[in-house]
Amino acid sequence: MECQKRICCDMRVLGYADWKDCLMQTIKLSQPWARICGGAEVPLLTYLHKEAEVNGTSFERCIVNTFLSRGYVLEELEVEFTNPEQVKWGRSIWQKDYPYPDKMDEDDDPRCSPQLYYAKFRTEHSGEQTFCLYSTQMFMSGGILIHKTVVFHKVVFPPPR
């Protein structure tokens, strides 16, 4: 989270002047989220800010998780990693058009995309590398969660389907 605060993330949804326009709705919350967010009905962006704060993660991660959980598909992704094994890679660009498998194994979570599970990156210092973008927490939750060690530089989504 601290690393993300030092990086300005270029977040875009193609066809929109401001990506926030895609998340302008109000949502209804039950307790304890209603208390944490200051009401039973709050703007989605307010909720996402509080979710990031409570979970000790970046607001950008919450935004990406929300878009992916709503069926948006990544177009571009440029990141860094904070975990010791991948930090040495430097800036890493996701290879959307890599020849990924067509589908996941039958035993795998149906929310998983091969493009994100077996994500290939062109890295600044370590050539081509593979990293599963999904958080292990995701497999116990209802939505899509990106790994906490991802620091976002650029995230582009095409318009919603």
CSV table of N, CA, C and O in Angstrom, one decimal, residues 29-157:
chain,number,residue,atom,x,y,z
A,29,LEU,N,-25.6,-0.7,2.0
A,29,LEU,CA,-24.7,-1.4,2.9
A,29,LEU,C,-25.4,-1.9,4.1
A,29,LEU,O,-26.3,-1.2,4.6
A,30,SER,N,-24.9,-3.0,4.6
A,30,SER,CA,-25.4,-3.5,5.9
A,30,SER,C,-24.3,-3.3,6.9
A,30,SER,O,-23.2,-2.9,6.6
A,31,GLN,N,-24.6,-3.6,8.2
A,31,GLN,CA,-23.5,-3.4,9.2
A,31,GLN,C,-22.5,-4.5,9.0
A,31,GLN,O,-22.8,-5.6,8.6
A,32,PRO,N,-21.2,-4.3,9.3
A,32,PRO,CA,-20.7,-3.0,9.9
A,32,PRO,C,-20.3,-2.0,8.9
A,32,PRO,O,-19.9,-0.9,9.2
A,33,TRP,N,-20.4,-2.3,7.6
A,33,TRP,CA,-19.9,-1.4,6.6
A,33,TRP,C,-20.7,-0.1,6.6
A,33,TRP,O,-20.2,1.0,6.3
A,34,ALA,N,-22.0,-0.1,6.9
A,34,ALA,CA,-22.8,1.1,7.0
A,34,ALA,C,-22.2,2.0,8.0
A,34,ALA,O,-22.1,3.2,7.8
A,35,ARG,N,-21.9,1.5,9.2
A,35,ARG,CA,-21.3,2.3,10.2
A,35,ARG,C,-19.9,2.9,9.8
A,35,ARG,O,-19.6,4.1,9.9
A,36,ILE,N,-19.1,2.0,9.2
A,36,ILE,CA,-17.7,2.4,8.8
A,36,ILE,C,-17.8,3.5,7.7
A,36,ILE,O,-17.0,4.4,7.7
A,37,CYS,N,-18.7,3.4,6.8
A,37,CYS,CA,-18.8,4.3,5.6
A,37,CYS,C,-19.7,5.5,5.9
A,37,CYS,O,-19.8,6.4,5.1
A,38,GLY,N,-20.4,5.5,7.0
A,38,GLY,CA,-21.2,6.7,7.4
A,38,GLY,C,-22.6,6.7,6.9
A,38,GLY,O,-23.2,7.7,6.8
A,39,GLY,N,-23.1,5.5,6.6
A,39,GLY,CA,-24.5,5.4,6.2
A,39,GLY,C,-24.9,4.1,5.4
A,39,GLY,O,-24.0,3.4,5.0
A,40,ALA,N,-26.1,3.9,5.4
A,40,ALA,CA,-26.6,2.6,4.7
A,40,ALA,C,-26.6,2.7,3.2
A,40,ALA,O,-26.6,1.7,2.5
A,41,GLU,N,-26.6,3.9,2.7
A,41,GLU,CA,-26.5,4.2,1.2
A,41,GLU,C,-25.4,5.2,1.0
A,41,GLU,O,-25.5,6.3,1.5
A,42,VAL,N,-24.3,4.8,0.3
A,42,VAL,CA,-23.2,5.6,0.1
A,42,VAL,C,-22.7,5.5,-1.4
A,42,VAL,O,-23.0,4.4,-2.0
A,43,PRO,N,-22.0,6.5,-1.9
A,43,PRO,CA,-21.4,6.3,-3.2
A,43,PRO,C,-20.4,5.2,-3.2
A,43,PRO,O,-19.7,4.9,-2.2
A,44,LEU,N,-20.4,4.4,-4.3
A,44,LEU,CA,-19.5,3.3,-4.4
A,44,LEU,C,-18.1,3.7,-4.2
A,44,LEU,O,-17.3,3.0,-3.5
A,45,LEU,N,-17.7,4.8,-4.7
A,45,LEU,CA,-16.3,5.3,-4.5
A,45,LEU,C,-16.0,5.5,-3.0
A,45,LEU,O,-14.8,5.2,-2.6
A,46,THR,N,-16.9,6.0,-2.2
A,46,THR,CA,-16.7,6.2,-0.8
A,46,THR,C,-16.5,4.8,-0.1
A,46,THR,O,-15.6,4.6,0.7
A,47,TYR,N,-17.3,3.8,-0.5
A,47,TYR,CA,-17.1,2.5,0.0
A,47,TYR,C,-15.8,1.9,-0.3
A,47,TYR,O,-15.1,1.3,0.5
A,48,LEU,N,-15.3,2.1,-1.6
A,48,LEU,CA,-14.0,1.5,-2.0
A,48,LEU,C,-12.9,2.2,-1.3
A,48,LEU,O,-11.9,1.5,-1.0
A,49,HIS,N,-13.0,3.5,-1.0
A,49,HIS,CA,-11.9,4.1,-0.2
A,49,HIS,C,-11.9,3.5,1.2
A,49,HIS,O,-10.8,3.2,1.7
A,50,LYS,N,-13.0,3.3,1.8
A,50,LYS,CA,-13.1,2.7,3.2
A,50,LYS,C,-12.6,1.3,3.1
A,50,LYS,O,-11.9,0.8,4.1
A,51,GLU,N,-13.0,0.5,2.1
A,51,GLU,CA,-12.6,-0.9,2.0
A,51,GLU,C,-11.0,-0.9,1.9
A,51,GLU,O,-10.4,-1.8,2.6
A,52,ALA,N,-10.4,-0.1,1.2
A,52,ALA,CA,-9.0,-0.1,1.1
A,52,ALA,C,-8.3,0.3,2.4
A,52,ALA,O,-7.4,-0.4,2.9
A,53,GLU,N,-8.9,1.2,3.1
A,53,GLU,CA,-8.4,1.6,4.4
A,53,GLU,C,-8.5,0.5,5.4
A,53,GLU,O,-7.5,0.2,6.1
A,54,VAL,N,-9.7,-0.1,5.5
A,54,VAL,CA,-9.9,-1.2,6.5
A,54,VAL,C,-9.0,-2.4,6.2
A,54,VAL,O,-8.5,-3.0,7.1
A,55,ASN,N,-8.9,-2.7,4.9
A,55,ASN,CA,-8.1,-3.9,4.5
A,55,ASN,C,-6.6,-3.7,4.4
A,55,ASN,O,-5.8,-4.6,4.1
A,56,GLY,N,-6.2,-2.4,4.6
A,56,GLY,CA,-4.7,-2.1,4.5
A,56,GLY,C,-4.2,-2.4,3.1
A,56,GLY,O,-3.1,-2.8,3.0
A,57,THR,N,-5.0,-2.0,2.1
A,57,THR,CA,-4.5,-2.2,0.8
A,57,THR,C,-4.7,-0.9,0.0
A,57,THR,O,-5.2,0.1,0.6
A,58,SER,N,-4.3,-0.9,-1.2
A,58,SER,CA,-4.4,0.4,-2.0
A,58,SER,C,-5.8,0.6,-2.6
A,58,SER,O,-6.5,-0.4,-2.9
A,59,PHE,N,-6.2,1.8,-2.7
A,59,PHE,CA,-7.5,2.2,-3.4
A,59,PHE,C,-7.5,1.7,-4.8
A,59,PHE,O,-8.5,1.2,-5.3
A,60,GLU,N,-6.3,1.8,-5.5
A,60,GLU,CA,-6.2,1.3,-6.9
A,60,GLU,C,-6.5,-0.2,-7.0
A,60,GLU,O,-7.2,-0.6,-7.9
A,61,ARG,N,-6.0,-1.0,-6.0
A,61,ARG,CA,-6.3,-2.4,-6.0
A,61,ARG,C,-7.9,-2.6,-5.9
A,61,ARG,O,-8.4,-3.5,-6.6
A,62,CYS,N,-8.5,-1.9,-5.0
A,62,CYS,CA,-10.0,-2.0,-4.8
A,62,CYS,C,-10.7,-1.7,-6.1
A,62,CYS,O,-11.7,-2.3,-6.5
A,63,ILE,N,-10.2,-0.6,-6.8
A,63,ILE,CA,-10.8,-0.2,-8.1
A,63,ILE,C,-10.7,-1.3,-9.1
A,63,ILE,O,-11.6,-1.7,-9.8
A,64,VAL,N,-9.5,-1.9,-9.3
A,64,VAL,CA,-9.2,-2.9,-10.3
A,64,VAL,C,-10.1,-4.2,-9.9
A,64,VAL,O,-10.7,-4.8,-10.8
A,65,ASN,N,-10.1,-4.5,-8.6
A,65,ASN,CA,-10.9,-5.7,-8.2
A,65,ASN,C,-12.4,-5.5,-8.6
A,65,ASN,O,-13.1,-6.4,-9.0
A,66,THR,N,-12.9,-4.2,-8.4
A,66,THR,CA,-14.3,-3.9,-8.6
A,66,THR,C,-14.6,-4.1,-10.1
A,66,THR,O,-15.5,-4.7,-10.5
A,67,PHE,N,-13.7,-3.5,-11.0
A,67,PHE,CA,-13.9,-3.6,-12.4
A,67,PHE,C,-13.9,-5.0,-12.9
A,67,PHE,O,-14.8,-5.5,-13.6
A,68,LEU,N,-12.9,-5.8,-12.4
A,68,LEU,CA,-12.8,-7.2,-12.8
A,68,LEU,C,-14.0,-8.0,-12.3
A,68,LEU,O,-14.6,-8.8,-13.0
A,69,SER,N,-14.5,-7.7,-11.1
A,69,SER,CA,-15.6,-8.4,-10.5
A,69,SER,C,-16.9,-8.1,-11.3
A,69,SER,O,-17.8,-8.9,-11.3
A,70,ARG,N,-16.9,-6.9,-11.9
A,70,ARG,CA,-18.1,-6.5,-12.7
A,70,ARG,C,-18.0,-6.9,-14.2
A,70,ARG,O,-18.8,-6.5,-15.0
A,71,GLY,N,-17.0,-7.7,-14.5
A,71,GLY,CA,-17.0,-8.3,-15.9
A,71,GLY,C,-16.1,-7.5,-16.8
A,71,GLY,O,-16.0,-7.8,-18.0
A,72,TYR,N,-15.4,-6.4,-16.4
A,72,TYR,CA,-14.5,-5.7,-17.2
A,72,TYR,C,-13.3,-6.6,-17.5
A,72,TYR,O,-13.0,-7.4,-16.7
A,73,VAL,N,-12.7,-6.5,-18.7
A,73,VAL,CA,-11.5,-7.3,-19.0
A,73,VAL,C,-10.4,-6.4,-19.2
A,73,VAL,O,-10.5,-5.3,-19.9
A,74,LEU,N,-9.2,-6.7,-18.7
A,74,LEU,CA,-8.0,-5.8,-18.8
A,74,LEU,C,-7.6,-5.7,-20.3
A,74,LEU,O,-7.7,-6.6,-21.1
A,75,GLU,N,-7.2,-4.5,-20.7
A,75,GLU,CA,-6.7,-4.2,-22.0
A,75,GLU,C,-5.2,-4.0,-21.9
A,75,GLU,O,-4.4,-4.5,-22.7
A,76,GLU,N,-4.7,-3.2,-20.8
A,76,GLU,CA,-3.3,-3.0,-20.6
A,76,GLU,C,-3.1,-3.0,-19.1
A,76,GLU,O,-3.9,-2.6,-18.3
A,77,LEU,N,-1.9,-3.4,-18.7
A,77,LEU,CA,-1.5,-3.4,-17.3
A,77,LEU,C,0.0,-3.3,-17.2
A,77,LEU,O,0.8,-4.0,-17.8
A,78,GLU,N,0.4,-2.3,-16.5
A,78,GLU,CA,1.8,-2.0,-16.2
A,78,GLU,C,2.0,-1.9,-14.6
A,78,GLU,O,1.3,-1.1,-14.0
A,79,VAL,N,2.8,-2.7,-14.1
A,79,VAL,CA,2.9,-2.8,-12.6
A,79,VAL,C,4.4,-3.0,-12.1
A,79,VAL,O,5.3,-3.1,-12.9
A,80,GLU,N,4.5,-2.9,-10.8
A,80,GLU,CA,5.7,-3.4,-10.1
A,80,GLU,C,5.2,-4.3,-9.0
A,80,GLU,O,4.0,-4.3,-8.7
A,81,PHE,N,6.1,-5.0,-8.4
A,81,PHE,CA,5.7,-5.9,-7.3
A,81,PHE,C,6.5,-5.6,-6.1
A,81,PHE,O,7.6,-5.1,-6.2
A,82,THR,N,5.9,-5.8,-4.9
A,82,THR,CA,6.6,-5.5,-3.7
A,82,THR,C,7.2,-6.7,-3.0
A,82,THR,O,8.0,-6.6,-2.0
A,83,ASN,N,6.8,-7.9,-3.4
A,83,ASN,CA,7.3,-9.1,-2.7
A,83,ASN,C,8.8,-9.3,-3.1
A,83,ASN,O,9.2,-9.0,-4.2
A,84,PRO,N,9.6,-9.8,-2.2
A,84,PRO,CA,11.0,-9.9,-2.5
A,84,PRO,C,11.5,-10.7,-3.7
A,84,PRO,O,12.4,-10.3,-4.4
A,85,GLU,N,10.7,-11.7,-4.1
A,85,GLU,CA,11.1,-12.5,-5.3
A,85,GLU,C,10.9,-11.7,-6.6
A,85,GLU,O,11.7,-11.8,-7.5
A,86,GLN,N,9.9,-10.9,-6.6
A,86,GLN,CA,9.5,-10.1,-7.9
A,86,GLN,C,10.0,-8.7,-7.9
A,86,GLN,O,10.0,-8.1,-9.0
A,87,VAL,N,10.3,-8.1,-6.8
A,87,VAL,CA,10.7,-6.7,-6.7
A,87,VAL,C,11.9,-6.4,-7.7
A,87,VAL,O,11.9,-5.4,-8.3
A,88,LYS,N,12.8,-7.4,-7.8
A,88,LYS,CA,13.9,-7.2,-8.7
A,88,LYS,C,13.6,-7.1,-10.2
A,88,LYS,O,14.4,-6.7,-11.0
A,89,TRP,N,12.3,-7.5,-10.5
A,89,TRP,CA,11.9,-7.4,-11.9
A,89,TRP,C,11.8,-6.0,-12.4
A,89,TRP,O,11.9,-5.7,-13.6
A,90,GLY,N,11.5,-5.0,-11.5
A,90,GLY,CA,11.3,-3.7,-12.0
A,90,GLY,C,9.9,-3.5,-12.6
A,90,GLY,O,9.0,-4.4,-12.4
A,91,ARG,N,9.7,-2.5,-13.4
A,91,ARG,CA,8.4,-2.3,-14.0
A,91,ARG,C,8.2,-3.4,-15.0
A,91,ARG,O,9.0,-3.9,-15.7
A,92,SER,N,6.9,-3.9,-14.9
A,92,SER,CA,6.6,-5.1,-15.7
A,92,SER,C,5.3,-4.8,-16.5
A,92,SER,O,4.3,-4.4,-15.9
A,93,ILE,N,5.3,-5.2,-17.8
A,93,ILE,CA,4.2,-5.0,-18.7
A,93,ILE,C,3.5,-6.3,-19.0
A,93,ILE,O,4.2,-7.2,-19.5
A,94,TRP,N,2.3,-6.4,-18.7
A,94,TRP,CA,1.5,-7.6,-18.9
A,94,TRP,C,1.3,-7.9,-20.4
A,94,TRP,O,1.0,-6.9,-21.1
A,95,GLN,N,1.5,-9.1,-20.8
A,95,GLN,CA,1.4,-9.5,-22.2
A,95,GLN,C,0.0,-10.1,-22.4
A,95,GLN,O,-0.2,-11.3,-22.3
A,96,LYS,N,-0.9,-9.2,-22.8
A,96,LYS,CA,-2.3,-9.6,-23.1
A,96,LYS,C,-2.4,-10.7,-24.1
A,96,LYS,O,-3.2,-11.6,-24.0
A,97,ASP,N,-1.6,-10.5,-25.2
A,97,ASP,CA,-1.8,-11.4,-26.4
A,97,ASP,C,-0.8,-12.6,-26.3
A,97,ASP,O,-0.6,-13.2,-27.4
A,98,TYR,N,-0.3,-12.9,-25.2
A,98,TYR,CA,0.5,-14.1,-25.1
A,98,TYR,C,-0.4,-15.3,-25.3
A,98,TYR,O,-1.6,-15.3,-25.1
A,99,PRO,N,0.2,-16.4,-25.9
A,99,PRO,CA,-0.7,-17.6,-26.1
A,99,PRO,C,-1.1,-18.4,-24.9
A,99,PRO,O,-0.5,-19.4,-24.6
A,100,TYR,N,-2.0,-17.8,-24.1
A,100,TYR,CA,-2.5,-18.4,-22.9
A,100,TYR,C,-3.3,-19.6,-23.2
A,100,TYR,O,-3.9,-19.7,-24.3
A,101,PRO,N,-3.5,-20.6,-22.2
A,101,PRO,CA,-4.5,-21.6,-22.4
A,101,PRO,C,-5.9,-21.1,-22.7
A,101,PRO,O,-6.2,-20.0,-22.2
A,102,ASP,N,-6.7,-21.8,-23.4
A,102,ASP,CA,-8.1,-21.3,-23.6
A,102,ASP,C,-8.9,-21.3,-22.4
A,102,ASP,O,-9.8,-20.4,-22.3
A,103,LYS,N,-8.7,-22.2,-21.5
A,103,LYS,CA,-9.5,-22.2,-20.3
A,103,LYS,C,-8.7,-22.8,-19.1
A,103,LYS,O,-7.6,-23.3,-19.3
A,104,MET,N,-9.2,-22.6,-17.9
A,104,MET,CA,-8.6,-23.1,-16.7
A,104,MET,C,-9.0,-24.6,-16.6
A,104,MET,O,-9.9,-25.1,-17.2
A,105,ASP,N,-8.3,-25.3,-15.7
A,105,ASP,CA,-8.6,-26.7,-15.4
A,105,ASP,C,-10.0,-26.8,-14.7
A,105,ASP,O,-10.4,-25.8,-14.1
A,106,GLU,N,-10.6,-27.9,-14.8
A,106,GLU,CA,-12.0,-28.1,-14.2
A,106,GLU,C,-12.0,-27.8,-12.7
A,106,GLU,O,-13.0,-27.3,-12.2
A,107,ASP,N,-10.9,-28.1,-12.0
A,107,ASP,CA,-10.9,-27.9,-10.6
A,107,ASP,C,-10.6,-26.5,-10.2
A,107,ASP,O,-10.8,-26.1,-9.0
A,108,ASP,N,-10.3,-25.6,-11.1
A,108,ASP,CA,-9.9,-24.2,-10.8
A,108,ASP,C,-11.2,-23.4,-10.6
A,108,ASP,O,-12.3,-23.7,-11.1
A,109,ASP,N,-11.0,-22.3,-9.9
A,109,ASP,CA,-12.1,-21.3,-9.6
A,109,ASP,C,-12.6,-20.8,-10.9
A,109,ASP,O,-11.8,-20.3,-11.7
A,110,PRO,N,-13.9,-20.8,-11.2
A,110,PRO,CA,-14.5,-20.4,-12.5
A,110,PRO,C,-14.3,-18.9,-12.7
A,110,PRO,O,-14.5,-18.4,-13.8
A,111,ARG,N,-14.0,-18.1,-11.6
A,111,ARG,CA,-13.8,-16.7,-11.8
A,111,ARG,C,-12.4,-16.4,-12.4
A,111,ARG,O,-12.2,-15.2,-12.8
A,112,CYS,N,-11.5,-17.4,-12.4
A,112,CYS,CA,-10.2,-17.1,-12.9
A,112,CYS,C,-10.1,-17.1,-14.4
A,112,CYS,O,-10.7,-18.0,-15.1
A,113,SER,N,-9.3,-16.2,-14.9
A,113,SER,CA,-9.0,-16.1,-16.3
A,113,SER,C,-7.6,-16.6,-16.5
A,113,SER,O,-6.7,-16.2,-15.7
A,114,PRO,N,-7.3,-17.5,-17.5
A,114,PRO,CA,-6.0,-17.9,-17.8
A,114,PRO,C,-5.0,-16.7,-18.0
A,114,PRO,O,-3.8,-16.8,-17.6
A,115,GLN,N,-5.5,-15.6,-18.6
A,115,GLN,CA,-4.6,-14.5,-18.8
A,115,GLN,C,-4.1,-13.8,-17.5
A,115,GLN,O,-3.1,-13.2,-17.5
A,116,LEU,N,-4.9,-14.0,-16.4
A,116,LEU,CA,-4.4,-13.4,-15.2
A,116,LEU,C,-3.8,-14.4,-14.2
A,116,LEU,O,-3.0,-14.1,-13.4
A,117,TYR,N,-4.3,-15.6,-14.4
A,117,TYR,CA,-3.8,-16.7,-13.5
A,117,TYR,C,-2.3,-17.1,-13.9
A,117,TYR,O,-1.5,-17.2,-13.1
A,118,TYR,N,-2.1,-17.2,-15.2
A,118,TYR,CA,-0.8,-17.5,-15.8
A,118,TYR,C,-0.1,-16.2,-16.4
A,118,TYR,O,0.6,-16.3,-17.3
A,119,ALA,N,-0.4,-15.1,-15.8
A,119,ALA,CA,0.0,-13.8,-16.4
A,119,ALA,C,1.5,-13.8,-16.8
A,119,ALA,O,2.4,-14.1,-15.9
A,120,LYS,N,1.8,-13.4,-18.0
A,120,LYS,CA,3.2,-13.2,-18.5
A,120,LYS,C,3.5,-11.7,-18.5
A,120,LYS,O,2.7,-10.9,-19.0
A,121,PHE,N,4.7,-11.4,-18.1
A,121,PHE,CA,5.1,-10.0,-18.1
A,121,PHE,C,6.5,-9.9,-18.8
A,121,PHE,O,7.3,-10.7,-18.7
A,122,ARG,N,6.6,-8.8,-19.5
A,122,ARG,CA,7.9,-8.3,-20.0
A,122,ARG,C,8.4,-7.4,-18.9
A,122,ARG,O,7.8,-6.4,-18.6
A,123,THR,N,9.5,-7.8,-18.3
A,123,THR,CA,10.0,-7.0,-17.1
A,123,THR,C,11.2,-6.1,-17.5
A,123,THR,O,11.9,-6.4,-18.5
A,124,GLU,N,11.4,-5.1,-16.7
A,124,GLU,CA,12.5,-4.2,-16.9
A,124,GLU,C,13.8,-4.8,-16.7
A,124,GLU,O,14.8,-4.5,-17.5
A,125,HIS,N,14.0,-5.7,-15.8
A,125,HIS,CA,15.3,-6.3,-15.4
A,125,HIS,C,15.4,-7.8,-15.5
A,125,HIS,O,16.6,-8.3,-15.4
A,126,SER,N,14.3,-8.5,-15.7
A,126,SER,CA,14.4,-10.0,-15.7
A,126,SER,C,13.8,-10.7,-16.8
A,126,SER,O,13.3,-11.9,-16.7
A,127,GLY,N,13.7,-10.1,-18.0
A,127,GLY,CA,13.2,-10.7,-19.2
A,127,GLY,C,11.7,-11.0,-19.0
A,127,GLY,O,10.9,-10.3,-18.4
A,128,GLU,N,11.3,-12.2,-19.6
A,128,GLU,CA,9.9,-12.6,-19.5
A,128,GLU,C,9.7,-13.4,-18.2
A,128,GLU,O,10.4,-14.3,-17.9
A,129,GLN,N,8.6,-13.0,-17.4
A,129,GLN,CA,8.3,-13.7,-16.2
A,129,GLN,C,6.8,-14.0,-16.1
A,129,GLN,O,6.0,-13.4,-16.7
A,130,THR,N,6.5,-15.0,-15.3
A,130,THR,CA,5.1,-15.4,-15.0
A,130,THR,C,4.8,-15.1,-13.6
A,130,THR,O,5.6,-15.4,-12.7
A,131,PHE,N,3.6,-14.6,-13.4
A,131,PHE,CA,3.1,-14.3,-12.0
A,131,PHE,C,1.6,-14.4,-12.0
A,131,PHE,O,0.9,-13.8,-12.8
A,132,CYS,N,1.0,-15.2,-11.0
A,132,CYS,CA,-0.4,-15.3,-10.9
A,132,CYS,C,-0.9,-14.0,-10.2
A,132,CYS,O,-0.5,-13.7,-9.1
A,133,LEU,N,-1.7,-13.2,-10.9
A,133,LEU,CA,-2.2,-11.9,-10.4
A,133,LEU,C,-3.2,-12.1,-9.3
A,133,LEU,O,-3.5,-11.1,-8.6
A,134,TYR,N,-3.8,-13.2,-9.2
A,134,TYR,CA,-4.9,-13.4,-8.2
A,134,TYR,C,-4.4,-13.6,-6.8
A,134,TYR,O,-3.4,-14.3,-6.6
A,135,SER,N,-5.1,-13.0,-5.8
A,135,SER,CA,-4.7,-13.2,-4.4
A,135,SER,C,-5.3,-14.5,-4.0
A,135,SER,O,-6.4,-14.9,-4.3
A,136,THR,N,-4.5,-15.2,-3.1
A,136,THR,CA,-5.1,-16.4,-2.5
A,136,THR,C,-6.3,-16.1,-1.6
A,136,THR,O,-7.1,-17.0,-1.4
A,137,GLN,N,-6.5,-14.9,-1.2
A,137,GLN,CA,-7.7,-14.5,-0.4
A,137,GLN,C,-8.9,-14.6,-1.3
A,137,GLN,O,-10.0,-14.7,-0.8
A,138,MET,N,-8.7,-14.4,-2.6
A,138,MET,CA,-9.9,-14.5,-3.5
A,138,MET,C,-10.6,-15.8,-3.4
A,138,MET,O,-11.9,-15.8,-3.5
A,139,PHE,N,-9.9,-16.8,-3.1
A,139,PHE,CA,-10.6,-18.1,-3.2
A,139,PHE,C,-11.5,-18.4,-1.9
A,139,PHE,O,-12.2,-19.3,-1.9
A,140,MET,N,-11.5,-17.4,-1.0
A,140,MET,CA,-12.3,-17.4,0.2
A,140,MET,C,-13.4,-16.3,0.1
A,140,MET,O,-14.2,-16.1,1.0
A,141,SER,N,-13.3,-15.5,-0.9
A,141,SER,CA,-14.2,-14.3,-1.0
A,141,SER,C,-15.2,-14.5,-2.2
A,141,SER,O,-15.1,-15.5,-2.9
A,142,GLY,N,-16.1,-13.5,-2.3
A,142,GLY,CA,-17.1,-13.6,-3.4
A,142,GLY,C,-16.7,-12.9,-4.7
A,142,GLY,O,-17.3,-13.1,-5.7
A,143,GLY,N,-15.6,-12.1,-4.6
A,143,GLY,CA,-15.3,-11.3,-5.8
A,143,GLY,C,-13.9,-11.7,-6.3
A,143,GLY,O,-13.3,-12.6,-5.9
A,144,ILE,N,-13.4,-10.9,-7.2
A,144,ILE,CA,-12.1,-11.1,-7.8
A,144,ILE,C,-11.1,-10.2,-7.0
A,144,ILE,O,-11.4,-9.0,-6.8
A,145,LEU,N,-10.0,-10.7,-6.6
A,145,LEU,CA,-9.0,-10.0,-5.8
A,145,LEU,C,-7.7,-10.1,-6.5
A,145,LEU,O,-7.2,-11.3,-6.7
A,146,ILE,N,-7.0,-9.0,-6.7
A,146,ILE,CA,-5.7,-9.0,-7.3
A,146,ILE,C,-4.7,-9.1,-6.1
A,146,ILE,O,-4.9,-8.5,-5.0
A,147,HIS,N,-3.6,-9.7,-6.3
A,147,HIS,CA,-2.5,-9.9,-5.3
A,147,HIS,C,-2.2,-8.6,-4.7
A,147,HIS,O,-2.0,-7.6,-5.4
A,148,LYS,N,-2.0,-8.6,-3.3
A,148,LYS,CA,-1.7,-7.3,-2.6
A,148,LYS,C,-0.3,-6.8,-3.0
A,148,LYS,O,0.0,-5.6,-2.7
A,149,THR,N,0.6,-7.6,-3.5
A,149,THR,CA,1.9,-7.1,-3.8
A,149,THR,C,2.1,-6.4,-5.1
A,149,THR,O,3.1,-5.9,-5.5
A,150,VAL,N,0.9,-6.2,-5.8
A,150,VAL,CA,1.0,-5.5,-7.1
A,150,VAL,C,0.8,-4.0,-6.9
A,150,VAL,O,-0.1,-3.6,-6.2
A,151,VAL,N,1.8,-3.3,-7.5
A,151,VAL,CA,1.7,-1.8,-7.5
A,151,VAL,C,1.4,-1.4,-8.9
A,151,VAL,O,2.2,-1.7,-9.8
A,152,PHE,N,0.3,-0.7,-9.1
A,152,PHE,CA,-0.2,-0.3,-10.4
A,152,PHE,C,0.4,1.0,-10.9
A,152,PHE,O,0.4,2.0,-10.2
A,153,HIS,N,1.0,0.9,-12.1
A,153,HIS,CA,1.4,2.1,-12.8
A,153,HIS,C,0.4,2.5,-13.9
A,153,HIS,O,0.1,3.7,-14.1
A,154,LYS,N,-0.1,1.5,-14.6
A,154,LYS,CA,-1.1,1.8,-15.7
A,154,LYS,C,-2.1,0.7,-15.8
A,154,LYS,O,-1.7,-0.5,-15.8
A,155,VAL,N,-3.4,1.0,-15.8
A,155,VAL,CA,-4.4,0.0,-15.9
A,155,VAL,C,-5.4,0.6,-16.9
A,155,VAL,O,-5.9,1.7,-16.8
A,156,VAL,N,-5.7,-0.2,-18.0
A,156,VAL,CA,-6.6,0.2,-19.0
A,156,VAL,C,-7.6,-0.9,-19.2
A,156,VAL,O,-7.3,-2.0,-19.4
A,157,PHE,N,-8.9,-0.5,-19.2
A,157,PHE,CA,-10.0,-1.4,-19.5
A,157,PHE,C,-10.7,-0.9,-20.7
A,157,PHE,O,-10.8,0.3,-20.9
